[in-house]
PDB file of C-alpha atoms in Angstrom:
ATOM      1  CA  SER A  23      77.528 157.191 122.258  1.00 32.00           C
ATOM      2  CA  GLN A  24      81.360 156.767 121.889  1.00 38.00           C
ATOM      3  CA  GLN A  25      83.301 157.997 124.921  1.00 53.00           C
ATOM      4  CA  GLY A  26      86.237 158.844 122.624  1.00 65.00           C
ATOM      5  CA  GLU A  27      85.817 160.752 119.378  1.00 75.00           C
ATOM      6  CA  GLU A  28      88.839 161.337 117.063  1.00 78.00           C
ATOM      7  CA  ASP A  29      89.226 163.994 114.705  1.00 81.00           C
ATOM      8  CA  PRO A  30      89.786 164.306 111.737  1.00 85.00           C
ATOM      9  CA  GLN A  31      88.149 161.303 110.560  1.00 88.00           C
ATOM     10  CA  ALA A  32      90.609 160.959 107.669  1.00 92.00           C
ATOM     11  CA  LEU A  33      94.083 162.663 107.197  1.00 94.00           C
ATOM     12  CA  SER A  34      96.386 162.582 104.212  1.00 95.00           C
ATOM     13  CA  ILE A  35      99.940 163.797 104.366  1.00 96.00           C
ATOM     14  CA  GLN A  36     103.195 163.522 102.582  1.00 97.00           C
ATOM     15  CA  GLU A  37     106.119 161.428 103.953  1.00 97.00           C
ATOM     16  CA  GLY A  38     108.094 163.465 106.283  1.00 97.00           C
ATOM     17  CA  GLU A  39     105.446 165.671 107.423  1.00 97.00           C
ATOM     18  CA  ASN A  40     103.921 165.522 110.913  1.00 97.00           C
ATOM     19  CA  ALA A  41     100.419 164.214 111.668  1.00 96.00           C
ATOM     20  CA  THR A  42      98.291 165.281 114.469  1.00 96.00           C
ATOM     21  CA  MET A  43      95.107 163.511 115.636  1.00 95.00           C
ATOM     22  CA  ASN A  44      92.857 164.533 118.370  1.00 94.00           C
ATOM     23  CA  CYS A  45      90.488 162.692 120.703  1.00 92.00           C
ATOM     24  CA  SER A  46      87.810 164.012 122.982  1.00 92.00           C
ATOM     25  CA  TYR A  47      85.983 162.150 125.589  1.00 91.00           C
ATOM     26  CA  LYS A  48      83.057 162.789 127.953  1.00 88.00           C
ATOM     27  CA  THR A  49      83.614 161.327 131.402  1.00 86.00           C
ATOM     28  CA  SER A  50      86.337 161.132 134.087  1.00 87.00           C
ATOM     29  CA  ILE A  51      89.086 158.716 133.115  1.00 86.00           C
ATOM     30  CA  ASN A  52      91.953 156.905 134.708  1.00 86.00           C
ATOM     31  CA  ASN A  53      93.959 156.401 131.543  1.00 89.00           C
ATOM     32  CA  LEU A  54      93.793 157.174 127.800  1.00 92.00           C
ATOM     33  CA  GLN A  55      95.355 154.878 125.290  1.00 93.00           C
ATOM     34  CA  TRP A  56      96.131 155.258 121.618  1.00 95.00           C
ATOM     35  CA  TYR A  57      96.106 152.257 119.340  1.00 94.00           C
ATOM     36  CA  ARG A  58      96.987 151.664 115.676  1.00 95.00           C
ATOM     37  CA  GLN A  59      95.102 149.343 113.372  1.00 93.00           C
ATOM     38  CA  ASN A  60      96.265 148.212 109.968  1.00 89.00           C
ATOM     39  CA  SER A  61      93.792 146.783 107.413  1.00 78.00           C
ATOM     40  CA  GLY A  62      91.024 146.280 109.945  1.00 65.00           C
ATOM     41  CA  ARG A  63      92.845 143.644 111.972  1.00 74.00           C
ATOM     42  CA  GLY A  64      94.517 143.555 115.337  1.00 82.00           C
ATOM     43  CA  LEU A  65      95.140 146.701 117.321  1.00 91.00           C
ATOM     44  CA  VAL A  66      98.674 147.596 118.263  1.00 93.00           C
ATOM     45  CA  HIS A  67      99.231 149.453 121.443  1.00 93.00           C
ATOM     46  CA  LEU A  68     101.177 152.585 121.044  1.00 96.00           C
ATOM     47  CA  ILE A  69     101.084 154.462 124.281  1.00 95.00           C
ATOM     48  CA  LEU A  70      99.148 154.915 127.567  1.00 93.00           C
ATOM     49  CA  ILE A  71      98.861 158.163 129.261  1.00 94.00           C
ATOM     50  CA  ARG A  72      97.562 158.246 132.852  1.00 91.00           C
ATOM     51  CA  SER A  73      95.136 161.081 134.079  1.00 92.00           C
ATOM     52  CA  ASN A  74      97.805 162.683 136.143  1.00 94.00           C
ATOM     53  CA  GLU A  75     100.167 162.978 133.238  1.00 96.00           C
ATOM     54  CA  ARG A  76     100.088 165.802 130.681  1.00 97.00           C
ATOM     55  CA  GLU A  77     102.555 164.655 127.953  1.00 97.00           C
ATOM     56  CA  LYS A  78     104.239 161.417 127.058  1.00 97.00           C
ATOM     57  CA  HIS A  79     106.851 160.599 124.384  1.00 96.00           C
ATOM     58  CA  SER A  80     107.669 157.221 122.695  1.00 95.00           C
ATOM     59  CA  GLY A  81     110.015 157.502 119.736  1.00 96.00           C
ATOM     60  CA  ARG A  82     108.214 159.500 117.054  1.00 97.00           C
ATOM     61  CA  LEU A  83     105.086 159.695 119.006  1.00 97.00           C
ATOM     62  CA  ARG A  84     104.053 162.422 121.393  1.00 98.00           C
ATOM     63  CA  VAL A  85     100.743 162.349 123.278  1.00 98.00           C
ATOM     64  CA  THR A  86      99.289 165.073 125.343  1.00 97.00           C
ATOM     65  CA  LEU A  87      96.291 164.970 127.678  1.00 97.00           C
ATOM     66  CA  ASP A  88      94.292 167.810 128.931  1.00 96.00           C
ATOM     67  CA  THR A  89      91.770 166.516 131.526  1.00 94.00           C
ATOM     68  CA  SER A  90      90.282 169.983 131.927  1.00 95.00           C
ATOM     69  CA  LYS A  91      89.192 169.930 128.309  1.00 94.00           C
ATOM     70  CA  LYS A  92      88.683 166.235 128.244  1.00 94.00           C
ATOM     71  CA  SER A  93      90.913 165.905 125.216  1.00 94.00           C
ATOM     72  CA  SER A  94      94.073 164.207 123.916  1.00 95.00           C
ATOM     73  CA  SER A  95      96.249 164.483 120.887  1.00 96.00           C
ATOM     74  CA  LEU A  96      98.706 162.195 119.144  1.00 97.00           C
ATOM     75  CA  LEU A  97     101.522 163.691 117.120  1.00 97.00           C
ATOM     76  CA  ILE A  98     103.507 161.482 114.829  1.00 97.00           C
ATOM     77  CA  THR A  99     106.634 163.371 113.675  1.00 97.00           C
ATOM     78  CA  ALA A 100     108.529 162.666 110.480  1.00 97.00           C
ATOM     79  CA  SER A 101     105.839 160.417 109.172  1.00 97.00           C
ATOM     80  CA  ARG A 102     106.584 157.367 107.056  1.00 97.00           C
ATOM     81  CA  ALA A 103     104.469 155.421 104.516  1.00 96.00           C
ATOM     82  CA  ALA A 104     104.344 152.612 107.025  1.00 94.00           C
ATOM     83  CA  ASP A 105     102.523 154.736 109.395  1.00 96.00           C
ATOM     84  CA  THR A 106      99.518 154.613 107.175  1.00 96.00           C
ATOM     85  CA  ALA A 107      96.819 153.062 109.380  1.00 95.00           C
ATOM     86  CA  SER A 108      93.717 153.940 111.541  1.00 94.00           C
ATOM     87  CA  TYR A 109      94.376 155.443 114.832  1.00 94.00           C
ATOM     88  CA  PHE A 110      92.136 155.003 117.830  1.00 93.00           C
ATOM     89  CA  CYS A 111      91.886 156.496 121.251  1.00 93.00           C
ATOM     90  CA  ALA A 112      90.485 154.314 124.126  1.00 92.00           C
ATOM     91  CA  THR A 113      89.524 155.479 127.478  1.00 90.00           C
ATOM     92  CA  ASP A 114      88.565 153.633 130.588  1.00 85.00           C
ATOM     93  CA  ALA A 115      85.926 154.772 133.014  1.00 72.00           C
ATOM     94  CA  ASN A 116      86.890 156.293 136.362  1.00 66.00           C
ATOM     95  CA  GLY A 117      84.865 154.998 139.098  1.00 60.00           C
ATOM     96  CA  GLY A 118      81.932 152.501 139.053  1.00 58.00           C
ATOM     97  CA  GLY A 119      84.354 149.459 139.354  1.00 62.00           C
ATOM     98  CA  SER A 120      84.418 148.885 135.599  1.00 66.00           C
ATOM     99  CA  ASN A 121      87.631 150.702 134.695  1.00 69.00           C
ATOM    100  CA  TYR A 122      88.764 147.688 132.679  1.00 79.00           C
ATOM    101  CA  LYS A 123      86.235 148.466 129.887  1.00 84.00           C
ATOM    102  CA  LEU A 124      87.848 150.446 127.093  1.00 87.00           C
ATOM    103  CA  THR A 125      85.621 152.637 125.087  1.00 88.00           C
ATOM    104  CA  PHE A 126      86.950 153.481 121.555  1.00 89.00           C
ATOM    105  CA  GLY A 127      86.244 156.317 119.218  1.00 86.00           C
ATOM    106  CA  LYS A 128      85.620 155.718 115.680  1.00 85.00           C
ATOM    107  CA  GLY A 129      89.260 156.387 114.609  1.00 90.00           C
ATOM    108  CA  THR A 130      91.282 158.536 112.323  1.00 93.00           C
ATOM    109  CA  LEU A 131      92.395 157.066 109.024  1.00 93.00           C
ATOM    110  CA  LEU A 132      95.973 158.294 108.305  1.00 96.00           C
ATOM    111  CA  THR A 133      97.432 158.056 104.916  1.00 96.00           C
ATOM    112  CA  VAL A 134     101.072 158.895 104.349  1.00 97.00           C
ATOM    113  CA  ASN A 135     101.926 159.364 100.728  1.00 96.00           C
ATOM    114  CA  PRO A 136     105.493 158.377  99.686  1.00 92.00           C
TER     115      PRO A 136
ATOM    116  CA  GLY B  22     103.470 133.253 124.360  1.00 51.00           C
ATOM    117  CA  ALA B  23     104.677 136.191 122.243  1.00 80.00           C
ATOM    118  CA  GLY B  24     101.358 137.686 121.967  1.00 92.00           C
ATOM    119  CA  VAL B  25      97.583 137.089 121.995  1.00 96.00           C
ATOM    120  CA  SER B  26      96.531 134.569 119.334  1.00 96.00           C
ATOM    121  CA  GLN B  27      93.132 134.049 117.786  1.00 97.00           C
ATOM    122  CA  SER B  28      91.625 131.417 115.706  1.00 97.00           C
ATOM    123  CA  PRO B  29      90.421 131.122 113.087  1.00 97.00           C
ATOM    124  CA  SER B  30      91.518 134.241 111.337  1.00 95.00           C
ATOM    125  CA  ASN B  31      88.496 134.166 109.046  1.00 96.00           C
ATOM    126  CA  LYS B  32      85.235 132.433 109.382  1.00 97.00           C
ATOM    127  CA  VAL B  33      82.351 132.293 106.861  1.00 97.00           C
ATOM    128  CA  THR B  34      79.095 130.721 108.021  1.00 97.00           C
ATOM    129  CA  GLU B  35      75.670 130.478 106.992  1.00 97.00           C
ATOM    130  CA  LYS B  36      72.831 132.264 108.890  1.00 97.00           C
ATOM    131  CA  GLY B  37      71.610 130.043 111.648  1.00 97.00           C
ATOM    132  CA  LYS B  38      74.678 128.012 112.277  1.00 98.00           C
ATOM    133  CA  ASP B  39      76.705 128.222 115.487  1.00 98.00           C
ATOM    134  CA  VAL B  40      80.339 129.529 115.589  1.00 98.00           C
ATOM    135  CA  GLU B  41      83.130 129.230 118.119  1.00 98.00           C
ATOM    136  CA  LEU B  42      86.034 131.656 118.233  1.00 98.00           C
ATOM    137  CA  ARG B  43      89.027 131.027 120.265  1.00 97.00           C
ATOM    138  CA  CYS B  44      91.503 133.255 122.077  1.00 97.00           C
ATOM    139  CA  ASP B  45      94.892 132.347 123.553  1.00 96.00           C
ATOM    140  CA  PRO B  46      96.082 135.231 125.828  1.00 95.00           C
ATOM    141  CA  ILE B  47      99.531 136.234 126.655  1.00 94.00           C
ATOM    142  CA  SER B  48     101.023 133.759 129.167  1.00 92.00           C
ATOM    143  CA  GLY B  49     100.611 135.128 132.810  1.00 90.00           C
ATOM    144  CA  HIS B  50      97.969 137.624 131.892  1.00 92.00           C
ATOM    145  CA  THR B  51      95.032 137.177 134.337  1.00 91.00           C
ATOM    146  CA  ALA B  52      92.500 139.492 132.509  1.00 93.00           C
ATOM    147  CA  LEU B  53      90.845 138.620 129.104  1.00 95.00           C
ATOM    148  CA  TYR B  54      88.614 140.707 127.128  1.00 95.00           C
ATOM    149  CA  TRP B  55      86.487 140.357 124.075  1.00 96.00           C
ATOM    150  CA  TYR B  56      85.449 143.182 121.777  1.00 95.00           C
ATOM    151  CA  ARG B  57      83.678 143.453 118.503  1.00 95.00           C
ATOM    152  CA  GLN B  58      84.436 145.780 115.685  1.00 93.00           C
ATOM    153  CA  SER B  59      81.622 146.357 113.050  1.00 89.00           C
ATOM    154  CA  LEU B  60      81.124 149.002 110.470  1.00 80.00           C
ATOM    155  CA  GLY B  61      78.278 150.524 112.112  1.00 67.00           C
ATOM    156  CA  GLN B  62      79.179 150.477 115.708  1.00 71.00           C
ATOM    157  CA  GLY B  63      82.925 150.727 115.837  1.00 79.00           C
ATOM    158  CA  LEU B  64      84.714 148.891 118.643  1.00 88.00           C
ATOM    159  CA  GLU B  65      82.496 147.504 121.341  1.00 91.00           C
ATOM    160  CA  PHE B  66      83.198 145.763 124.655  1.00 92.00           C
ATOM    161  CA  LEU B  67      81.647 142.451 124.929  1.00 95.00           C
ATOM    162  CA  ILE B  68      82.907 140.478 127.921  1.00 94.00           C
ATOM    163  CA  TYR B  69      85.681 140.452 130.540  1.00 93.00           C
ATOM    164  CA  PHE B  70      87.262 137.692 132.588  1.00 93.00           C
ATOM    165  CA  GLN B  71      89.483 138.209 135.639  1.00 90.00           C
ATOM    166  CA  GLY B  72      90.966 135.254 137.414  1.00 84.00           C
ATOM    167  CA  ASN B  73      88.385 133.073 138.907  1.00 82.00           C
ATOM    168  CA  SER B  74      85.790 135.976 139.366  1.00 86.00           C
ATOM    169  CA  ALA B  75      82.457 136.000 137.668  1.00 88.00           C
ATOM    170  CA  PRO B  76      82.786 137.423 134.175  1.00 90.00           C
ATOM    171  CA  ASP B  77      81.448 140.808 133.318  1.00 91.00           C
ATOM    172  CA  LYS B  78      78.959 139.925 130.539  1.00 91.00           C
ATOM    173  CA  SER B  79      77.350 143.285 130.293  1.00 90.00           C
ATOM    174  CA  GLY B  80      78.457 143.892 126.697  1.00 92.00           C
ATOM    175  CA  LEU B  81      77.103 140.783 125.057  1.00 94.00           C
ATOM    176  CA  PRO B  82      74.405 141.888 122.561  1.00 93.00           C
ATOM    177  CA  SER B  83      71.995 138.915 123.014  1.00 94.00           C
ATOM    178  CA  ASP B  84      71.673 135.653 124.780  1.00 95.00           C
ATOM    179  CA  ARG B  85      72.959 134.016 121.533  1.00 97.00           C
ATOM    180  CA  PHE B  86      76.353 135.019 122.658  1.00 97.00           C
ATOM    181  CA  SER B  87      78.249 133.336 125.431  1.00 96.00           C
ATOM    182  CA  ALA B  88      81.875 132.898 126.293  1.00 96.00           C
ATOM    183  CA  GLU B  89      83.994 130.899 128.739  1.00 94.00           C
ATOM    184  CA  ARG B  90      87.513 130.896 129.834  1.00 94.00           C
ATOM    185  CA  THR B  91      88.871 127.480 130.798  1.00 84.00           C
ATOM    186  CA  GLY B  92      91.706 127.064 133.367  1.00 81.00           C
ATOM    187  CA  GLY B  93      92.183 130.874 133.526  1.00 76.00           C
ATOM    188  CA  SER B  94      93.701 130.849 130.066  1.00 90.00           C
ATOM    189  CA  VAL B  95      92.177 130.040 126.697  1.00 95.00           C
ATOM    190  CA  SER B  96      88.875 131.566 126.047  1.00 97.00           C
ATOM    191  CA  THR B  97      86.002 130.654 123.617  1.00 97.00           C
ATOM    192  CA  LEU B  98      83.433 133.038 122.292  1.00 98.00           C
ATOM    193  CA  THR B  99      80.230 131.167 120.960  1.00 98.00           C
ATOM    194  CA  ILE B 100      77.645 132.740 118.801  1.00 98.00           C
ATOM    195  CA  GLN B 101      74.555 130.451 118.411  1.00 98.00           C
ATOM    196  CA  ARG B 102      72.119 130.711 115.489  1.00 98.00           C
ATOM    197  CA  THR B 103      74.231 133.443 113.747  1.00 98.00           C
ATOM    198  CA  GLN B 104      72.577 136.306 112.122  1.00 97.00           C
ATOM    199  CA  GLN B 105      73.915 138.630 109.356  1.00 95.00           C
ATOM    200  CA  GLU B 106      74.302 141.472 111.749  1.00 94.00           C
ATOM    201  CA  ASP B 107      76.781 139.312 113.724  1.00 96.00           C
ATOM    202  CA  SER B 108      79.299 139.790 110.831  1.00 96.00           C
ATOM    203  CA  ALA B 109      82.231 141.679 112.394  1.00 95.00           C
ATOM    204  CA  VAL B 110      85.877 141.338 113.385  1.00 94.00           C
ATOM    205  CA  TYR B 111      85.893 139.902 116.889  1.00 96.00           C
ATOM    206  CA  LEU B 112      89.021 140.949 118.802  1.00 96.00           C
ATOM    207  CA  CYS B 113      90.386 139.413 122.023  1.00 96.00           C
ATOM    208  CA  ALA B 114      92.747 141.345 124.417  1.00 95.00           C
ATOM    209  CA  SER B 115      94.566 140.397 127.538  1.00 94.00           C
ATOM    210  CA  SER B 116      96.289 142.444 130.218  1.00 92.00           C
ATOM    211  CA  LEU B 117      98.426 141.513 133.228  1.00 90.00           C
ATOM    212  CA  THR B 118      95.876 142.531 135.723  1.00 83.00           C
ATOM    213  CA  SER B 119      92.543 144.061 135.541  1.00 74.00           C
ATOM    214  CA  GLY B 120      91.886 147.685 135.010  1.00 64.00           C
ATOM    215  CA  ARG B 121      94.381 150.623 134.501  1.00 68.00           C
ATOM    216  CA  GLU B 122      96.656 148.268 132.576  1.00 81.00           C
ATOM    217  CA  THR B 123      97.537 148.214 128.830  1.00 87.00           C
ATOM    218  CA  GLN B 124      95.273 145.710 126.945  1.00 91.00           C
ATOM    219  CA  TYR B 125      97.213 143.857 124.260  1.00 93.00           C
ATOM    220  CA  PHE B 126      95.021 142.751 121.334  1.00 94.00           C
ATOM    221  CA  GLY B 127      95.228 139.713 119.177  1.00 95.00           C
ATOM    222  CA  PRO B 128      94.898 139.861 115.267  1.00 94.00           C
ATOM    223  CA  GLY B 129      91.066 139.092 115.478  1.00 95.00           C
ATOM    224  CA  THR B 130      88.643 136.888 113.812  1.00 96.00           C
ATOM    225  CA  ARG B 131      86.763 138.106 110.808  1.00 95.00           C
ATOM    226  CA  LEU B 132      83.293 136.625 110.821  1.00 97.00           C
ATOM    227  CA  LEU B 133      81.021 136.758 107.767  1.00 97.00           C
ATOM    228  CA  VAL B 134      77.503 135.443 108.104  1.00 97.00           C
ATOM    229  CA  LEU B 135      75.897 134.835 104.787  1.00 96.00           C
TER     230      LEU B 135
END
């Protein structure tokens, strides 16, 4: 089963609104990363948050991490049509010597309507 | 280089034929990863290379899949006797070192097996 699970599966908003996507995972992690994917091609790295961090910002992006609830959220503020894409969270496994393997959720498809 | 590059962008092949997919990682990155993204399975880890260490092949779905990394740089993923279920986007990523580091993805190779 997928380590990371995003919700909602799909989100449609108007330009200028904020978009919030959530991710839950099952096992202990070192890091959690968010990626964006346009049109089913390459993944663009957005932000990495470490297990000892609670919040991180990058431009219009804000990521939170709650390790007690094994969940993370990605907030995109003042959305633009160009933000339309699929968003994935990816986790690495803490311990076991294989923390390089990323496990991805199935993603949230965000549509920003102009 | 500026980023991870992959070739070909698209590949259409007939069932039973062999295919080779190429990945050129970011210069100086010692770790290289292959992932597969298919409709039914989402993003799955396939194989991991780190320097001169033995690769972690634990994600390869069958013995028809193999990969090598020559000179610690370019990697080739080979699929022998392709099957229709091999149709997917094959994504390569690299990171500066192994584990706990951001993985940067290439644009992927979309493979269609007829």
